[in-house]
Coordinates of C-alpha atoms in Angstrom, one line a residue:
Chain A
M206 CA -130.9 -16.3 -83.4
H207 CA -127.4 -15.1 -83.9
L208 CA -124.8 -15.4 -81.2
K209 CA -124.1 -11.8 -81.9
S210 CA -127.6 -10.7 -81.3
L211 CA -127.7 -12.7 -78.0
L212 CA -124.5 -10.9 -77.0
L213 CA -125.9 -7.5 -77.9
V214 CA -129.1 -8.2 -76.0
A215 CA -127.0 -9.2 -73.0
L216 CA -125.0 -6.0 -73.3
L217 CA -128.2 -3.9 -73.6
L218 CA -129.7 -5.5 -70.6
T219 CA -126.8 -5.5 -68.2
G220 CA -123.9 -3.5 -69.7
R221 CA -122.0 -5.8 -67.4
S222 CA -119.8 -7.6 -69.8
L223 CA -118.6 -4.3 -71.2
L224 CA -117.0 -3.7 -67.9
A225 CA -115.9 -7.1 -67.1
G226 CA -112.3 -7.1 -66.2
D227 CA -112.1 -3.4 -67.1
A228 CA -110.0 -1.5 -64.7
A229 CA -110.9 1.8 -66.2
P230 CA -111.7 4.8 -64.0
P231 CA -115.3 5.8 -63.5
S232 CA -115.1 8.5 -66.2
R233 CA -114.5 5.9 -68.8
A234 CA -117.3 3.7 -67.5
S235 CA -119.6 6.6 -67.5
T236 CA -119.5 6.8 -71.3
L237 CA -121.5 3.6 -71.2
L238 CA -124.5 5.4 -69.8
P239 CA -127.6 5.3 -71.8
E240 CA -128.3 8.0 -74.4
A241 CA -131.5 9.3 -75.9
P242 CA -133.0 7.0 -78.5
K243 CA -131.5 7.4 -81.9
P244 CA -133.3 9.5 -84.5
A245 CA -135.6 7.5 -86.7
C246 CA -133.1 7.5 -89.5
C247 CA -132.3 3.8 -89.5
K248 CA -134.5 1.3 -91.1
P249 CA -136.4 -1.0 -88.9
A250 CA -134.6 -4.3 -88.0
P251 CA -135.9 -7.1 -90.2
K252 CA -136.4 -9.4 -87.3
P253 CA -137.9 -7.5 -84.4
A254 CA -138.3 -10.7 -82.5
C255 CA -134.6 -11.1 -82.4
C256 CA -133.2 -7.7 -82.0
P257 CA -134.4 -4.5 -80.4
A258 CA -135.4 -2.1 -83.2
T259 CA -133.8 0.9 -81.5
P260 CA -130.9 0.1 -79.3
A261 CA -132.0 2.9 -77.0
P262 CA -130.1 2.1 -73.9
A263 CA -127.0 0.9 -75.6
E264 CA -125.1 4.1 -76.3
A265 CA -123.6 6.8 -74.3
A266 CA -124.9 10.2 -73.7
L267 CA -121.5 11.8 -73.8
P268 CA -120.1 13.1 -77.1
F269 CA -117.4 11.0 -78.6
T270 CA -113.8 12.0 -77.8
A271 CA -111.8 14.3 -80.1
E272 CA -109.9 11.4 -81.6
S273 CA -112.8 8.9 -81.8
L274 CA -113.5 7.4 -85.2
Y275 CA -117.1 7.2 -84.1
Q276 CA -117.5 10.8 -84.9
L277 CA -117.7 9.7 -88.5
D278 CA -121.4 10.3 -89.2
V279 CA -122.1 7.5 -91.6
S280 CA -124.1 4.3 -91.4
F281 CA -123.2 0.8 -92.5
T282 CA -125.3 -2.3 -93.0
D283 CA -124.4 -5.6 -91.4
D284 CA -124.6 -9.1 -92.9
T285 CA -128.1 -9.5 -91.6
G286 CA -129.2 -6.4 -93.4
K287 CA -129.5 -4.3 -90.2
A288 CA -128.3 -0.7 -90.1
F289 CA -125.1 -0.3 -88.1
N290 CA -123.4 2.8 -86.8
L291 CA -119.8 2.5 -85.7
G292 CA -120.7 4.3 -82.5
E293 CA -122.5 1.1 -81.4
L294 CA -119.0 -0.4 -80.8
R295 CA -118.2 2.1 -78.1
G296 CA -117.1 0.5 -74.9
R297 CA -115.4 -2.5 -76.5
P298 CA -111.9 -3.0 -78.0
V299 CA -112.2 -3.3 -81.8
A300 CA -110.0 -4.8 -84.5
L301 CA -111.0 -3.1 -87.8
N302 CA -110.1 -4.4 -91.2
L303 CA -111.2 -3.3 -94.6
F304 CA -111.5 -6.2 -97.1
F305 CA -113.5 -7.6 -100.0
A306 CA -115.1 -11.0 -100.0
S307 CA -113.7 -12.2 -103.3
C308 CA -110.1 -11.3 -102.3
G309 CA -107.8 -14.2 -103.1
Y310 CA -104.7 -13.2 -101.3
A311 CA -104.3 -10.6 -98.5
C312 CA -107.8 -10.5 -97.0
P313 CA -108.2 -14.2 -96.2
L314 CA -104.7 -14.2 -94.7
T315 CA -105.6 -11.2 -92.5
V316 CA -108.9 -12.9 -91.4
T317 CA -107.0 -16.1 -90.5
D318 CA -104.5 -14.0 -88.5
L319 CA -107.3 -12.2 -86.7
L320 CA -109.0 -15.5 -85.9
S321 CA -105.8 -16.7 -84.3
V322 CA -105.5 -13.4 -82.4
Q323 CA -109.1 -13.9 -81.2
A324 CA -108.5 -17.5 -80.1
N325 CA -105.4 -16.5 -78.1
L326 CA -106.9 -13.6 -76.2
P327 CA -107.4 -13.9 -72.5
A328 CA -111.0 -15.1 -71.9
D329 CA -112.2 -11.8 -70.5
V330 CA -110.8 -9.8 -73.4
R331 CA -112.0 -12.3 -75.9
E332 CA -115.5 -11.8 -74.6
R333 CA -115.4 -8.1 -75.2
A334 CA -113.2 -7.8 -78.3
V335 CA -115.0 -7.1 -81.6
F336 CA -113.6 -7.9 -85.0
V337 CA -115.0 -5.7 -87.7
L338 CA -114.7 -6.3 -91.4
V339 CA -115.8 -3.6 -93.7
S340 CA -116.0 -4.3 -97.4
F341 CA -114.9 -1.8 -100.0
D342 CA -116.5 -3.9 -102.8
T343 CA -119.7 -1.9 -102.6
E344 CA -121.1 -3.5 -105.7
R345 CA -120.5 -7.2 -105.3
D346 CA -120.4 -7.6 -101.5
T347 CA -124.1 -7.7 -100.9
T348 CA -125.6 -8.7 -97.5
A349 CA -126.0 -12.2 -98.8
V350 CA -122.4 -12.4 -99.9
L351 CA -121.2 -11.2 -96.5
A352 CA -123.5 -13.6 -94.7
Q353 CA -122.0 -16.4 -96.8
Y354 CA -118.5 -15.1 -96.0
R355 CA -119.4 -15.4 -92.3
Q356 CA -120.4 -19.0 -92.7
Q357 CA -117.4 -20.0 -94.8
R358 CA -114.9 -18.5 -92.4
Q359 CA -116.9 -19.6 -89.4
L360 CA -116.9 -16.1 -87.8
D361 CA -118.7 -16.0 -84.5
G362 CA -120.9 -13.4 -82.9
N363 CA -118.0 -11.2 -82.0
W364 CA -117.4 -10.6 -85.7
I365 CA -119.3 -7.8 -87.4
I366 CA -119.3 -7.7 -91.2
L367 CA -120.3 -4.5 -92.8
R368 CA -121.0 -3.0 -96.1
G369 CA -121.7 0.7 -96.9
T370 CA -122.1 3.3 -99.6
D371 CA -119.0 4.2 -101.5
D372 CA -119.0 7.5 -99.5
A373 CA -119.1 5.8 -96.2
V374 CA -116.4 3.3 -97.0
R375 CA -114.1 5.9 -98.5
E376 CA -114.3 8.2 -95.5
L377 CA -113.7 5.3 -93.1
A378 CA -110.7 4.2 -95.2
A379 CA -109.4 7.7 -95.2
L380 CA -109.6 7.9 -91.4
V381 CA -107.6 4.7 -90.9
G382 CA -105.2 5.5 -93.8
V383 CA -106.2 2.6 -96.0
K384 CA -105.8 3.2 -99.7
Y385 CA -107.7 1.1 -102.1
K386 CA -108.5 1.1 -105.8
R387 CA -110.8 -1.0 -107.9
E388 CA -108.9 -2.8 -110.7
A389 CA -110.3 -3.2 -114.2
D390 CA -111.0 -6.9 -113.4
G391 CA -113.2 -6.0 -110.4
S392 CA -110.7 -6.9 -107.7
F393 CA -109.1 -4.3 -105.4
A394 CA -105.6 -3.2 -104.8
H395 CA -105.5 -2.1 -101.2
S396 CA -103.1 -1.5 -98.3
N397 CA -103.2 -4.1 -95.6
V398 CA -103.8 -2.4 -92.3
V399 CA -105.5 -3.8 -89.2
T400 CA -106.5 -1.0 -86.9
I401 CA -107.1 -1.4 -83.2
L402 CA -109.6 0.9 -81.5
N403 CA -110.0 1.4 -77.8
A404 CA -113.3 1.7 -76.0
Q405 CA -113.6 5.3 -77.2
G406 CA -113.1 4.4 -80.8
E407 CA -109.6 5.9 -80.8
I408 CA -106.8 4.4 -82.8
V409 CA -104.3 2.8 -80.4
H410 CA -102.4 0.5 -82.8
Q411 CA -102.1 -0.3 -86.4
R412 CA -100.6 -3.5 -87.9
L413 CA -99.2 -2.8 -91.3
G414 CA -98.6 -5.5 -93.8
L415 CA -99.3 -9.2 -93.7
R416 CA -96.4 -10.6 -91.7
G417 CA -96.0 -10.6 -87.9
G418 CA -97.3 -8.1 -85.5
L419 CA -99.9 -10.4 -84.1
E420 CA -98.7 -10.2 -80.5
E421 CA -98.8 -6.4 -80.6
T422 CA -102.3 -6.6 -82.1
A423 CA -103.5 -8.8 -79.3
A424 CA -101.8 -6.7 -76.7
A425 CA -103.5 -3.6 -78.1
L426 CA -106.9 -5.2 -77.8
A427 CA -106.2 -6.2 -74.2
R428 CA -104.9 -2.8 -73.2
Chain B
M21 CA -100.9 46.2 -90.4
R22 CA -104.0 44.2 -89.6
L23 CA -107.4 45.3 -90.4
T24 CA -110.2 44.4 -88.1
V25 CA -113.6 44.3 -89.6
P26 CA -116.6 43.5 -87.6
R27 CA -118.0 40.1 -88.3
F28 CA -121.4 41.3 -89.6
T29 CA -119.6 43.6 -92.0
V30 CA -117.8 40.6 -93.5
L31 CA -121.0 38.7 -93.8
L32 CA -122.8 41.7 -95.4
L33 CA -119.9 42.2 -97.7
A34 CA -119.9 38.5 -98.7
A35 CA -123.6 38.7 -99.4
A36 CA -123.3 42.0 -101.3
L37 CA -120.5 40.6 -103.5
G38 CA -122.5 37.5 -104.2
L39 CA -119.9 35.3 -102.6
G40 CA -122.2 33.6 -100.2
A41 CA -123.9 30.3 -100.7
A42 CA -127.0 32.1 -102.1
E43 CA -125.2 32.9 -105.4
P44 CA -124.3 29.6 -107.0
V45 CA -121.0 29.3 -108.8
A46 CA -121.4 28.7 -112.6
L47 CA -120.9 25.1 -113.6
V48 CA -119.3 24.3 -116.9
T49 CA -119.8 21.1 -118.9
I50 CA -116.8 19.0 -119.4
P51 CA -117.5 16.7 -122.4
A52 CA -116.9 13.0 -122.2
G53 CA -113.4 11.9 -122.9
T54 CA -110.6 9.5 -121.8
Y55 CA -108.1 9.9 -119.1
V56 CA -104.7 8.1 -119.3
P57 CA -103.4 7.5 -115.8
L58 CA -99.8 8.3 -115.2
Q59 CA -99.2 5.1 -113.4
R60 CA -101.3 2.0 -113.4
S61 CA -101.5 -1.5 -112.3
V62 CA -100.9 -4.2 -114.8
K63 CA -104.5 -5.1 -114.4
D64 CA -105.8 -1.6 -115.1
E65 CA -107.2 -0.4 -118.4
P66 CA -104.8 1.8 -120.2
E67 CA -107.4 4.5 -120.5
V68 CA -110.3 5.5 -118.3
K69 CA -113.5 6.5 -120.0
V70 CA -115.0 9.5 -118.3
A71 CA -118.6 10.5 -118.9
A72 CA -119.6 14.1 -119.4
F73 CA -120.0 16.0 -116.1
L74 CA -120.5 19.4 -114.6
L75 CA -117.6 21.2 -112.9
D76 CA -117.5 24.4 -110.9
A77 CA -116.0 27.0 -113.2
R78 CA -113.6 28.1 -110.5
P79 CA -112.4 27.0 -107.0
V80 CA -114.5 27.6 -103.9
T81 CA -113.7 31.0 -102.4
N82 CA -113.1 32.1 -98.8
G83 CA -116.4 34.0 -99.0
E84 CA -118.3 30.8 -99.9
F85 CA -116.5 28.8 -97.3
L86 CA -117.3 31.4 -94.7
A87 CA -121.0 31.0 -95.5
F88 CA -120.6 27.2 -95.1
V89 CA -118.8 27.3 -91.7
T90 CA -121.3 29.9 -90.5
A91 CA -124.1 27.5 -91.3
N92 CA -122.2 24.4 -90.1
P93 CA -120.5 25.2 -86.7
K94 CA -118.8 21.8 -86.6
W95 CA -116.6 22.9 -89.5
R96 CA -115.4 26.1 -87.8
R97 CA -111.8 26.3 -87.0
S98 CA -112.4 26.3 -83.3
Q99 CA -114.7 23.3 -83.4
V100 CA -113.6 21.0 -86.1
S101 CA -112.3 17.6 -84.9
R102 CA -108.6 17.0 -85.5
L103 CA -109.6 13.7 -87.0
F104 CA -111.2 15.6 -89.9
A105 CA -108.9 18.6 -90.2
D106 CA -105.3 19.0 -88.9
A107 CA -104.1 21.9 -86.8
S108 CA -103.4 24.3 -89.7
Y109 CA -107.0 24.1 -90.9
L110 CA -108.0 27.7 -91.9
E111 CA -105.1 28.9 -89.8
H112 CA -104.6 32.0 -92.0
W113 CA -108.1 33.2 -91.3
A114 CA -108.3 36.1 -88.8
G115 CA -111.0 34.3 -86.8
D116 CA -113.6 31.6 -86.8
L117 CA -116.0 33.6 -88.9
E118 CA -113.6 36.2 -90.1
P119 CA -111.3 35.3 -93.1
G120 CA -109.4 38.6 -92.7
P121 CA -106.7 40.2 -94.8
R122 CA -104.8 37.0 -95.6
A123 CA -107.9 35.3 -97.0
P124 CA -109.7 37.7 -99.3
L125 CA -113.3 36.7 -99.8
D126 CA -112.9 36.3 -103.5
A127 CA -109.7 34.3 -103.3
P128 CA -109.7 30.5 -103.2
V129 CA -110.1 28.9 -99.8
V130 CA -107.0 26.9 -98.9
R131 CA -105.9 25.0 -95.7
V132 CA -109.0 22.8 -96.0
S133 CA -109.0 19.1 -95.6
W134 CA -110.6 16.5 -97.8
F135 CA -113.3 15.8 -95.2
A136 CA -114.1 19.5 -95.1
A137 CA -114.2 19.8 -98.9
R138 CA -116.4 16.8 -99.1
A139 CA -118.8 18.2 -96.4
Y140 CA -118.9 21.5 -98.3
A141 CA -119.7 19.7 -101.6
R142 CA -122.4 17.6 -99.9
A143 CA -124.0 20.7 -98.3
H144 CA -124.3 22.1 -101.8
G145 CA -125.8 19.0 -103.4
K146 CA -122.5 18.4 -105.2
R147 CA -119.4 16.2 -104.8
L148 CA -115.7 16.4 -105.4
P149 CA -114.5 15.5 -108.9
T150 CA -112.7 12.2 -109.3
T151 CA -109.0 12.2 -110.3
A152 CA -110.0 11.1 -113.8
E153 CA -112.6 13.9 -114.1
W154 CA -110.3 16.6 -112.8
E155 CA -107.4 15.5 -115.0
L156 CA -109.8 15.4 -118.0
A157 CA -111.0 18.9 -117.4
A158 CA -107.5 20.2 -116.8
A159 CA -106.1 18.5 -119.9
A160 CA -107.8 21.1 -122.1
G161 CA -105.7 24.1 -123.3
Y162 CA -106.9 27.7 -123.7
T163 CA -108.0 27.1 -127.3
R164 CA -107.5 23.4 -128.0
P165 CA -108.6 20.2 -126.4
D166 CA -105.0 18.9 -126.0
G167 CA -103.5 21.3 -123.5
A168 CA -100.2 19.5 -123.5
N169 CA -99.7 20.9 -127.0
D170 CA -100.9 24.4 -126.0
E171 CA -97.7 26.4 -125.8
E172 CA -99.3 29.3 -124.0
L173 CA -100.8 27.1 -121.4
S174 CA -97.6 25.2 -120.8
R175 CA -95.7 28.4 -120.4
D176 CA -98.2 29.8 -117.9
L177 CA -98.3 26.5 -116.0
Y178 CA -94.6 26.1 -115.6
A179 CA -94.2 29.7 -114.7
W180 CA -96.7 29.1 -111.9
L181 CA -95.0 25.9 -110.7
A182 CA -91.7 27.9 -110.5
R183 CA -93.2 30.6 -108.3
P184 CA -93.4 30.2 -104.5
V185 CA -96.8 30.1 -102.9
P186 CA -97.9 33.7 -102.3
A187 CA -98.8 34.8 -98.8
V188 CA -102.2 35.9 -100.2
H189 CA -103.8 34.2 -103.1
R190 CA -105.3 36.3 -105.9
A191 CA -109.0 36.3 -106.7
V192 CA -110.5 33.3 -108.5
A193 CA -111.5 33.5 -112.2
T194 CA -109.3 36.5 -113.0
G195 CA -107.0 34.5 -115.4
R196 CA -107.8 33.0 -118.7
P197 CA -110.5 30.2 -118.9
N198 CA -109.7 27.0 -120.7
L199 CA -111.5 25.7 -123.7
H200 CA -114.4 24.4 -121.5
G201 CA -114.8 27.7 -119.7
A202 CA -113.1 26.5 -116.5
Y203 CA -110.8 28.9 -114.7
D204 CA -107.8 28.2 -112.5
L205 CA -107.4 24.5 -113.0
H206 CA -103.7 25.5 -113.4
G207 CA -102.0 28.5 -112.0
L208 CA -103.8 29.2 -108.7
V209 CA -104.0 26.4 -106.2
W210 CA -103.9 22.6 -106.1
E211 CA -107.3 21.0 -105.7
W212 CA -108.6 18.0 -103.8
V213 CA -110.1 15.1 -105.7
D214 CA -112.6 12.7 -104.3
D215 CA -110.5 9.6 -104.8
F216 CA -107.1 11.0 -103.8
N217 CA -106.6 8.0 -101.7
T218 CA -106.5 5.6 -104.6
A219 CA -103.1 6.9 -105.4
M220 CA -101.3 3.8 -104.2
V221 CA -97.8 5.1 -104.0
T222 CA -97.4 4.8 -100.3
G223 CA -94.4 5.0 -98.1
E224 CA -95.3 1.9 -96.3
S225 CA -92.8 -0.4 -97.9
R226 CA -93.3 -3.0 -95.2
G227 CA -97.1 -2.6 -95.3
D228 CA -97.4 -2.7 -99.0
S229 CA -94.7 -5.2 -99.8
G230 CA -97.4 -7.6 -101.1
L231 CA -98.6 -5.0 -103.4
E232 CA -95.5 -3.6 -105.0
R233 CA -95.0 -6.8 -106.8
D234 CA -98.1 -6.6 -108.9
L235 CA -99.5 -3.1 -108.4
F236 CA -97.3 -0.8 -110.3
C237 CA -96.6 -1.0 -114.0
G238 CA -92.8 -0.7 -114.0
A239 CA -91.1 2.1 -112.2
G240 CA -93.5 5.1 -112.3
A241 CA -92.1 7.3 -115.0
V242 CA -90.8 4.5 -117.1
G243 CA -94.2 2.9 -117.4
A244 CA -95.9 6.3 -117.9
K245 CA -97.5 7.3 -121.1
D246 CA -96.3 10.8 -121.2
T247 CA -93.2 11.5 -119.3
S248 CA -93.1 15.1 -120.3
N249 CA -96.2 15.8 -118.3
Y250 CA -94.2 17.0 -115.3
A251 CA -97.0 18.9 -113.7
A252 CA -99.2 15.8 -113.8
F253 CA -96.5 13.9 -111.9
M254 CA -96.4 16.7 -109.3
R255 CA -100.2 16.4 -108.8
S256 CA -99.9 12.7 -108.6
A257 CA -97.1 12.9 -106.0
L258 CA -99.1 15.4 -104.0
R259 CA -102.2 13.3 -103.9
S260 CA -100.4 10.2 -102.8
S261 CA -98.6 12.1 -100.0
L262 CA -101.8 13.5 -98.5
K263 CA -103.8 12.3 -95.6
A264 CA -107.5 13.1 -95.6
N265 CA -107.2 15.5 -92.7
N266 CA -104.2 17.4 -94.1
T267 CA -104.4 21.0 -95.0
T268 CA -101.9 23.1 -96.9
T269 CA -101.4 26.7 -97.9
S270 CA -101.9 25.9 -101.6
L271 CA -104.5 23.2 -101.6
G272 CA -108.2 24.2 -102.2
F273 CA -111.0 22.5 -104.1
R274 CA -113.9 22.9 -106.4
C275 CA -117.1 20.8 -106.7
A276 CA -118.5 18.7 -109.5
K277 CA -122.0 17.4 -110.2

C-alpha cells in the first residue's frame, strides 16, 4: 500500500491533519466539510482494497473560490492509474510543477529543488504540503513511466504525479502561465515555473526560472 | 442613443436570422499543406505538415455566442470566473444576454478569452484550429494558393492593419472569401488558436534564461523564412503576448473540426 494512500485514508477518516497547525479562521476550515459523493464519472479505483473508490467525505460542499484553480473542470490520472481531480487537493498547500519524465535538464533540477524545499519545511507544514508534478508529454509519459519516475526520484506519498489529456494539460498550463511546445525530437521546450497554491487552490506564489527562490517557495507553502 | 430591446426579442431575432446554435456555420475544407513557422527552435522541423481539416467559413458571431451563454450560464459576463476571462469579457455587450448596439448579432464576437472560445468549440463538437492550421488556411489568397503573392489580398490586408479597431465591427462574411471559401481570416478581427501558448517568446527573461540559449533560431526576424510577412509577425507577437483569460476588442475566434 502506498504511503500516499495511507495518508489520504487518514485524511478521509479524520480530516485532522488538514487542520494541524492551521491557524485559519473557521470559515476556511469549513471548506473541508464533506460534500456529496462525486458523480459516477471517474473510473473505479483499480485496487479497491487500498483506496476508497469514491472519496465521498473528502471534499468540500462549498463552491471553489473565484481565484481557485480547482474550478478547472478536467480530470487527470495519477501514477497508479487512478482518476484524480485537482479539487482533491483542497485544504492543503500545493507546489505545482509541469514537467516531462524524459527531460534531461530543467525538470530534474526543479524536482531536486522541490525535494530540498520539502525536506526543509517545518514538520507540521511538511506533513500537509503536496508536491504535484503534471506531465505535458501526453504520449510518452504513461502511468508506468510516471510510476518509474516516482521510484527513481524516490518521491514519497506527499508527491502526486499526474498525466492527462492534451486538453487538460493545456488548460492547466494556461492557468499557471506555463508555455510549452513539443520539439521535433519529442522533447519539450517549456517555461520553468513552480506555482504555489494555498488551501483554496489560489496562486499565492510563483517561482520563475531555475535559480534561487527556494526560501520564498518554502515560505509560501508554510503561509 | 442607446436602443433597449427586450431580451426575448433579441433571442427571437437571433433565431429568425439563423444566428443561433441551431443553424450551423458552413465549414470549408482546408486542403493538406505545410506551414513554415516564423521562428523556430533549432530542433524544430523547418516545415510543419498539416493534414486536411474543416474550418468554420467565418468567425463566430455575437448571435451565436449569445445562444452559447444562454445555454451555459457559467460563461455569462456576470458569472464567469476571472480565472477564465478577465474583467473586459463581453464588456461591450449591453447586458448578460443582450449584445446590444455595440455588438450586432451578425458581427464577430470579440472580448472573449481562450477558455471561453474553447468551451464554445467543445459545446459544438468542435475545437480551435492550431496555429499551423490557421496560418495554412490564411495563407491562401483570393484566387491563388500563395496569398503572399496575391497583390489584392496584400493590399486589403495592409489597409486593414493600418485602420484603427472600429467601435462596432461589421458583419461577418460580407467581404471576399479566399480560395478555400473562408471569409475574414484577414480584415476583420484577430482570432484565437488552440496552441497560442506554444509561442515561446516570453517576457520572463529571468524565468526563461535557460531556454533562450537553445530555443530560438537566431534573432526572430533574422532566422525567419519570410521577413516580408509583416502581418504574420504581428499575429505571432499578439499570440505570445496573450494570457488565456485575456480579452480584447479585436480578438475573436472560429472553430475547426
